[in-house]
CSV table of C-alpha atoms and ligand atoms in Angstrom, one decimal:
chain,number,residue,atom,x,y,z
A,1,UNK,CA,-49.3,-3.9,-113.0
A,2,UNK,CA,-52.8,-2.1,-112.6
A,3,UNK,CA,-52.8,1.1,-112.1
A,4,UNK,CA,-49.0,2.0,-113.3
A,5,UNK,CA,-48.2,3.9,-116.1
A,6,UNK,CA,-45.7,2.5,-119.3
A,7,UNK,CA,-44.3,5.0,-122.1
A,8,UNK,CA,-43.3,3.0,-125.0
A,9,UNK,CA,-41.3,4.8,-127.8
A,10,UNK,CA,-41.7,4.1,-131.5
A,11,UNK,CA,-45.2,2.3,-130.5
A,12,UNK,CA,-47.0,3.1,-133.9
A,13,UNK,CA,-45.6,-0.2,-135.5
A,14,UNK,CA,-44.1,-3.5,-134.9
A,15,UNK,CA,-42.4,-4.0,-131.6
A,16,UNK,CA,-44.0,-1.3,-130.3
A,17,UNK,CA,-47.7,-1.8,-130.7
A,18,UNK,CA,-46.8,-4.9,-129.7
A,19,UNK,CA,-45.4,-4.3,-126.7
A,20,UNK,CA,-48.0,-1.2,-125.7
A,21,UNK,CA,-50.8,-3.8,-126.0
A,22,UNK,CA,-49.1,-6.1,-124.0
A,23,UNK,CA,-48.5,-3.9,-121.5
A,24,UNK,CA,-51.9,-2.3,-121.5
A,25,UNK,CA,-53.5,-6.0,-121.4
A,26,UNK,CA,-51.6,-6.3,-117.9
A,27,UNK,CA,-53.6,-3.3,-116.3
A,28,UNK,CA,-51.0,-0.6,-117.4
A,29,UNK,CA,-52.0,2.8,-119.0
A,30,UNK,CA,-49.8,3.5,-122.5
A,31,UNK,CA,-48.2,6.6,-123.3
A,32,UNK,CA,-48.0,5.4,-127.2
A,33,UNK,CA,-44.6,7.6,-128.4
A,34,UNK,CA,-44.0,7.8,-132.0
A,35,UNK,CA,-43.0,9.9,-135.0
A,36,UNK,CA,-46.4,9.6,-136.7
A,37,UNK,CA,-49.6,10.6,-134.3
A,38,UNK,CA,-51.3,8.3,-136.9
A,39,UNK,CA,-49.5,5.6,-136.2
A,40,UNK,CA,-49.5,6.1,-133.0
A,41,UNK,CA,-53.3,6.7,-132.8
A,42,UNK,CA,-53.7,3.1,-134.1
A,43,UNK,CA,-52.1,1.5,-131.4
A,44,UNK,CA,-53.9,3.8,-129.0
A,45,UNK,CA,-57.5,2.5,-130.4
A,46,UNK,CA,-56.3,-1.0,-130.2
A,47,UNK,CA,-55.7,-0.3,-126.5
A,48,UNK,CA,-58.9,1.5,-125.5
A,49,UNK,CA,-60.7,-1.2,-127.8
A,50,UNK,CA,-59.7,-4.0,-125.6
A,51,UNK,CA,-60.7,-1.9,-122.7
A,52,UNK,CA,-57.2,-0.2,-121.8
A,53,UNK,CA,-56.2,3.2,-121.1
A,54,UNK,CA,-53.8,5.1,-123.5
A,55,UNK,CA,-52.6,8.3,-125.1
A,56,UNK,CA,-51.0,9.4,-128.4
A,57,UNK,CA,-47.8,11.9,-128.3
A,58,UNK,CA,-46.2,12.7,-131.6
A,59,UNK,CA,-42.1,12.8,-130.8
A,60,UNK,CA,-39.1,12.4,-132.9
A,61,UNK,CA,-36.9,10.4,-130.4
A,62,UNK,CA,-34.0,12.5,-132.6
A,63,UNK,CA,-34.5,15.8,-131.5
A,64,UNK,CA,-32.7,17.4,-128.3
A,65,UNK,CA,-35.8,17.7,-126.2
A,66,UNK,CA,-37.7,14.6,-126.7
A,67,UNK,CA,-37.0,13.2,-123.1
A,68,UNK,CA,-38.9,16.0,-121.9
A,69,UNK,CA,-41.5,16.3,-124.3
A,70,UNK,CA,-42.6,12.4,-123.6
A,71,UNK,CA,-42.3,13.1,-119.7
A,72,UNK,CA,-44.4,15.7,-119.6
A,73,UNK,CA,-46.9,14.1,-121.9
A,74,UNK,CA,-47.1,11.1,-119.6
A,75,UNK,CA,-47.1,13.3,-116.6
A,76,UNK,CA,-50.3,15.5,-118.5
A,77,UNK,CA,-52.1,12.0,-119.7
A,78,UNK,CA,-51.3,9.7,-116.3
A,79,UNK,CA,-49.2,11.8,-113.5
A,80,UNK,CA,-46.9,9.4,-113.5
A,81,UNK,CA,-44.3,7.1,-115.1
A,82,UNK,CA,-43.7,3.1,-113.9
A,83,UNK,CA,-41.8,2.0,-116.9
A,84,UNK,CA,-40.3,3.3,-120.0
A,85,UNK,CA,-39.4,1.5,-123.1
A,86,UNK,CA,-37.0,2.6,-125.3
A,87,UNK,CA,-38.4,0.6,-128.8
A,88,UNK,CA,-38.1,3.2,-131.5
A,89,UNK,CA,-34.9,3.0,-133.6
A,90,UNK,CA,-34.0,3.1,-137.4
A,91,UNK,CA,-32.5,0.4,-139.0
A,92,UNK,CA,-31.0,1.9,-142.3
A,93,UNK,CA,-28.2,0.2,-144.1
A,94,UNK,CA,-25.5,3.3,-143.9
A,95,UNK,CA,-23.0,2.0,-146.4
A,96,UNK,CA,-20.0,-0.2,-146.0
A,97,UNK,CA,-16.3,1.0,-144.7
A,98,UNK,CA,-14.6,3.0,-145.5
A,99,UNK,CA,-17.6,4.9,-147.7
A,100,UNK,CA,-19.9,5.9,-144.6
A,101,UNK,CA,-23.0,8.0,-144.8
A,102,UNK,CA,-21.8,10.3,-142.0
A,103,UNK,CA,-25.3,12.3,-142.2
A,104,UNK,CA,-27.1,8.7,-142.0
A,105,UNK,CA,-24.7,7.5,-139.0
A,106,UNK,CA,-25.4,10.6,-137.2
A,107,UNK,CA,-29.3,10.3,-137.6
A,108,UNK,CA,-28.8,6.8,-136.5
A,109,UNK,CA,-27.1,7.7,-133.3
A,110,UNK,CA,-29.3,10.7,-132.5
A,111,UNK,CA,-32.4,8.1,-132.7
A,112,UNK,CA,-31.0,4.6,-131.2
A,113,UNK,CA,-28.4,6.5,-129.0
A,114,UNK,CA,-29.3,9.7,-128.1
A,115,UNK,CA,-33.1,9.3,-127.6
A,116,UNK,CA,-33.1,6.7,-125.4
A,117,UNK,CA,-30.4,8.3,-123.2
A,118,UNK,CA,-32.5,11.8,-123.6
A,119,UNK,CA,-35.5,9.5,-122.0
A,120,UNK,CA,-33.6,7.7,-119.7
A,121,UNK,CA,-32.3,10.8,-118.5
A,122,UNK,CA,-35.8,12.4,-118.1
A,123,UNK,CA,-37.9,9.5,-116.9
A,124,UNK,CA,-35.2,8.5,-114.3
A,125,UNK,CA,-36.1,12.1,-112.7
A,126,UNK,CA,-39.6,11.5,-112.6
A,127,UNK,CA,-39.7,7.4,-111.8
A,128,UNK,CA,-40.8,6.5,-108.2
A,129,UNK,CA,-38.6,3.3,-107.0
A,130,UNK,CA,-39.7,0.0,-108.4
A,131,UNK,CA,-39.4,2.0,-111.7
A,132,UNK,CA,-38.2,-0.3,-115.3
A,133,UNK,CA,-36.1,0.8,-118.3
A,134,UNK,CA,-36.4,-1.9,-120.8
A,135,UNK,CA,-34.2,-1.0,-124.1
A,136,UNK,CA,-35.0,-2.6,-127.3
A,137,UNK,CA,-31.4,-3.2,-129.0
A,138,UNK,CA,-30.7,-6.0,-131.3
A,139,UNK,CA,-28.7,-9.1,-132.3
A,140,UNK,CA,-26.6,-7.2,-134.3
A,141,UNK,CA,-25.0,-5.5,-131.7
A,142,UNK,CA,-23.6,-8.9,-130.7
A,143,UNK,CA,-22.5,-9.7,-134.5
A,144,UNK,CA,-23.2,-7.8,-137.6
A,145,UNK,CA,-25.5,-9.7,-140.2
A,146,UNK,CA,-23.6,-8.7,-143.2
A,147,UNK,CA,-21.5,-5.5,-144.6
A,148,UNK,CA,-22.8,-1.8,-144.3
A,149,UNK,CA,-24.5,-1.4,-141.0
A,150,UNK,CA,-22.3,-0.1,-138.8
A,151,UNK,CA,-24.7,2.9,-137.9
A,152,UNK,CA,-27.0,0.4,-136.8
A,153,UNK,CA,-24.6,-2.4,-134.9
A,154,UNK,CA,-22.5,0.2,-133.6
A,155,UNK,CA,-25.4,2.5,-131.6
A,156,UNK,CA,-27.6,-0.9,-130.5
A,157,UNK,CA,-23.7,-2.1,-128.8
A,158,UNK,CA,-23.4,1.3,-127.4
A,159,UNK,CA,-27.2,0.9,-125.9
A,160,UNK,CA,-25.7,-2.2,-124.6
A,161,UNK,CA,-23.5,-1.0,-122.8
A,162,UNK,CA,-25.5,2.3,-121.8
A,163,UNK,CA,-28.4,0.1,-120.5
A,164,UNK,CA,-25.9,-1.9,-117.4
A,165,UNK,CA,-24.2,1.3,-116.9
A,166,UNK,CA,-27.9,3.3,-116.3
A,167,UNK,CA,-28.9,0.1,-114.2
A,168,UNK,CA,-25.2,1.2,-112.0
A,169,UNK,CA,-26.2,4.9,-112.2
A,170,UNK,CA,-30.0,4.5,-111.5
A,171,UNK,CA,-29.5,1.5,-108.6
A,172,UNK,CA,-29.7,4.2,-105.4
A,173,UNK,CA,-33.1,5.6,-107.2
A,174,UNK,CA,-34.6,1.3,-106.8
A,175,UNK,CA,-34.9,2.0,-110.9
A,176,UNK,CA,-33.9,-1.3,-112.8
A,177,UNK,CA,-32.9,-0.8,-116.4
A,178,UNK,CA,-32.7,-4.0,-118.7
A,179,UNK,CA,-32.3,-4.6,-122.1
A,180,UNK,CA,-34.3,-6.8,-125.0
A,181,UNK,CA,-31.8,-8.0,-128.2
A,182,UNK,CA,-34.4,-9.0,-130.6
A,183,UNK,CA,-33.5,-11.6,-133.5
A,184,UNK,CA,-34.8,-11.1,-136.9
A,185,UNK,CA,-39.0,-10.7,-136.7
A,186,UNK,CA,-41.6,-9.9,-138.6
A,187,UNK,CA,-42.3,-6.1,-138.6
A,188,UNK,CA,-43.5,-3.6,-140.6
A,189,UNK,CA,-39.8,-2.2,-140.7
A,190,UNK,CA,-38.9,-5.7,-142.0
A,191,UNK,CA,-41.3,-6.3,-144.2
A,192,UNK,CA,-38.6,-5.5,-147.1
A,193,UNK,CA,-36.5,-8.0,-146.5
A,194,UNK,CA,-36.1,-10.8,-149.1
A,195,UNK,CA,-38.4,-13.6,-148.1
A,196,UNK,CA,-35.2,-16.0,-149.5
A,197,UNK,CA,-33.3,-14.6,-146.8
A,198,UNK,CA,-36.1,-14.8,-143.9
A,199,UNK,CA,-36.6,-18.5,-145.3
A,200,UNK,CA,-32.8,-19.1,-145.2
A,201,UNK,CA,-32.7,-18.0,-141.5
A,202,UNK,CA,-35.5,-19.6,-140.2
A,203,UNK,CA,-34.5,-22.8,-141.7
A,204,UNK,CA,-31.0,-22.7,-139.7
A,205,UNK,CA,-32.7,-21.2,-136.4
A,206,UNK,CA,-33.2,-23.6,-133.4
A,207,UNK,CA,-36.6,-22.5,-133.4
A,208,UNK,CA,-37.3,-22.7,-137.0
A,209,UNK,CA,-39.1,-19.6,-137.6
A,210,UNK,CA,-38.7,-16.1,-137.8
A,211,UNK,CA,-39.8,-14.0,-134.7
A,212,UNK,CA,-42.9,-12.6,-134.2
A,213,UNK,CA,-43.8,-9.2,-132.2
A,214,UNK,CA,-45.4,-11.2,-129.6
A,215,UNK,CA,-42.3,-12.8,-128.9
A,216,UNK,CA,-40.5,-9.6,-128.2
A,217,UNK,CA,-43.7,-8.3,-126.2
A,218,UNK,CA,-43.6,-11.3,-123.8
A,219,UNK,CA,-40.0,-10.5,-123.0
A,220,UNK,CA,-40.7,-7.2,-122.3
A,221,UNK,CA,-43.8,-8.1,-120.5
A,222,UNK,CA,-41.2,-10.2,-118.2
A,223,UNK,CA,-38.8,-7.3,-117.8
A,224,UNK,CA,-41.6,-5.2,-116.7
A,225,UNK,CA,-43.6,-7.1,-114.5
A,226,UNK,CA,-42.6,-8.3,-110.7
A,227,UNK,CA,-41.5,-11.8,-112.2
A,228,UNK,CA,-38.1,-10.3,-112.9
A,229,UNK,CA,-37.4,-8.3,-109.6
A,230,UNK,CA,-34.3,-9.6,-109.6
A,231,UNK,CA,-33.1,-9.6,-113.2
A,232,UNK,CA,-31.2,-6.0,-113.5
A,233,UNK,CA,-28.5,-4.4,-115.9
A,234,UNK,CA,-29.2,-7.6,-118.2
A,235,UNK,CA,-29.2,-7.6,-122.4
A,236,UNK,CA,-31.7,-10.5,-122.7
A,237,UNK,CA,-31.1,-12.0,-126.4
A,238,UNK,CA,-34.7,-13.1,-128.2
A,239,UNK,CA,-33.9,-14.4,-131.3
A,240,UNK,CA,-35.0,-18.4,-131.4
A,241,UNK,CA,-31.4,-18.9,-131.5
A,242,UNK,CA,-30.6,-17.4,-134.7
A,243,UNK,CA,-27.3,-16.0,-132.8
A,244,UNK,CA,-26.1,-19.3,-132.1
A,245,UNK,CA,-26.8,-21.6,-135.2
B,1,LIG,P1,-40.6,-0.7,-137.5
B,1,LIG,O1,-40.1,0.0,-138.4
B,1,LIG,O2,-41.5,-1.6,-137.6
B,1,LIG,O3,-41.6,0.5,-136.0
B,1,LIG,C1,-40.4,1.7,-135.5
B,1,LIG,C2,-41.5,2.7,-135.2
B,1,LIG,O4,-40.6,3.7,-134.7
B,1,LIG,C3,-42.5,3.5,-136.7
B,1,LIG,O5,-43.7,3.4,-135.9
B,1,LIG,C4,-41.7,4.6,-136.6
B,1,LIG,O6,-42.6,5.7,-137.0
B,1,LIG,C5,-41.4,4.4,-135.0
B,1,LIG,N1,-40.1,5.7,-135.3
B,1,LIG,C6,-38.8,5.6,-136.2
B,1,LIG,N2,-38.1,6.5,-136.0
B,1,LIG,C7,-38.7,7.3,-134.9
B,1,LIG,C8,-38.3,8.4,-134.5
B,1,LIG,N3,-37.4,9.3,-134.7
B,1,LIG,N4,-39.1,8.8,-133.1
B,1,LIG,C9,-40.0,8.3,-132.9
B,1,LIG,N5,-40.7,7.2,-133.2
B,1,LIG,C10,-40.0,6.7,-134.3
B,1,LIG,O7,-39.7,-1.0,-136.3
B,1,LIG,P2,-39.3,-2.5,-135.4
B,1,LIG,O8,-39.2,-3.5,-136.3
B,1,LIG,O9,-40.9,-2.4,-134.6
B,1,LIG,O10,-38.4,-2.0,-134.9
B,1,LIG,C11,-38.3,-1.5,-133.2
B,1,LIG,C12,-37.2,-2.0,-132.6
B,1,LIG,O11,-36.9,-2.8,-132.5
B,1,LIG,C13,-35.9,-1.0,-133.2
B,1,LIG,O12,-35.1,-0.2,-132.2
B,1,LIG,C14,-35.1,-1.7,-133.9
B,1,LIG,O13,-33.8,-1.5,-133.9
B,1,LIG,C15,-35.4,-2.8,-133.2
B,1,LIG,N6,-34.9,-4.6,-133.5
B,1,LIG,C16,-35.9,-5.0,-134.5
B,1,LIG,C17,-35.9,-6.3,-134.9
B,1,LIG,C18,-36.7,-6.5,-136.2
B,1,LIG,O14,-36.1,-7.8,-136.9
B,1,LIG,N7,-37.8,-6.2,-136.4
B,1,LIG,C19,-34.5,-6.8,-134.5
B,1,LIG,C20,-33.8,-6.0,-133.6
B,1,LIG,C21,-33.9,-4.9,-133.2
């Protein structure tokens, strides 16, 4: 994938950083998009320190012009987009029904659903045939792990549907669209969770461990590479078997 360009949102931490550095190590120039410019710059430093090319961009995926902002930053930095990874997402328990936090529900829709949608629309206008889009969803889209996360599980389930629809809609342009559904992964975002819960889930999971960001980065590399040329409109669960345990 030498000479190609990948845009990774939420690239300043966790899964996004691992995906960005992995795609860079496969030869891609990376546009690291994040709410925090400082966090994105840390990822850029990791990429350039390893001899790669990267550019940090500050964009809030929950805003109306996020798609245009990302695409114009990528065009300015590297002149093209071959891969879009819609990774940025928020996980904040939003109240158990019927006591829903509407503001949080709407913000979660904006970041987890409308952000990826806007980015796909704008990137899709600029991608050449052969472009790839990868949406980072969640195993919570298949079954809630507990009460009070309707905002999260509903937006991620909608993202799965959007992934399949986008694969159909972008077919004539030769753009493939797939999603990754991570299980529970050690990241900054999950660092507040109780160790006891991690241990319990790991003990039950067929892989007997919680996931690491490299597990998801490996799946993203597969979906970005020609090795997955015939995989399209697919939602790939990467969870060490948690959802079947
Ligand atoms: P994280 O919280 O560790 O990192 C998320 C990054 O995204 C941060 O750098 C943050 O600044 C950025 N971000 C947040 N809101 C943003 C916005 N509005 N615009 C731009 N950037 C924004 O998260 P993570 O654990 O690495 O999760 C990444 C993705 O994977 C999310 O979509 C999440 O829902 C999904 N996911 C994570 C897990 C897990 O166990 N870690 C499991 C399933 C799905």
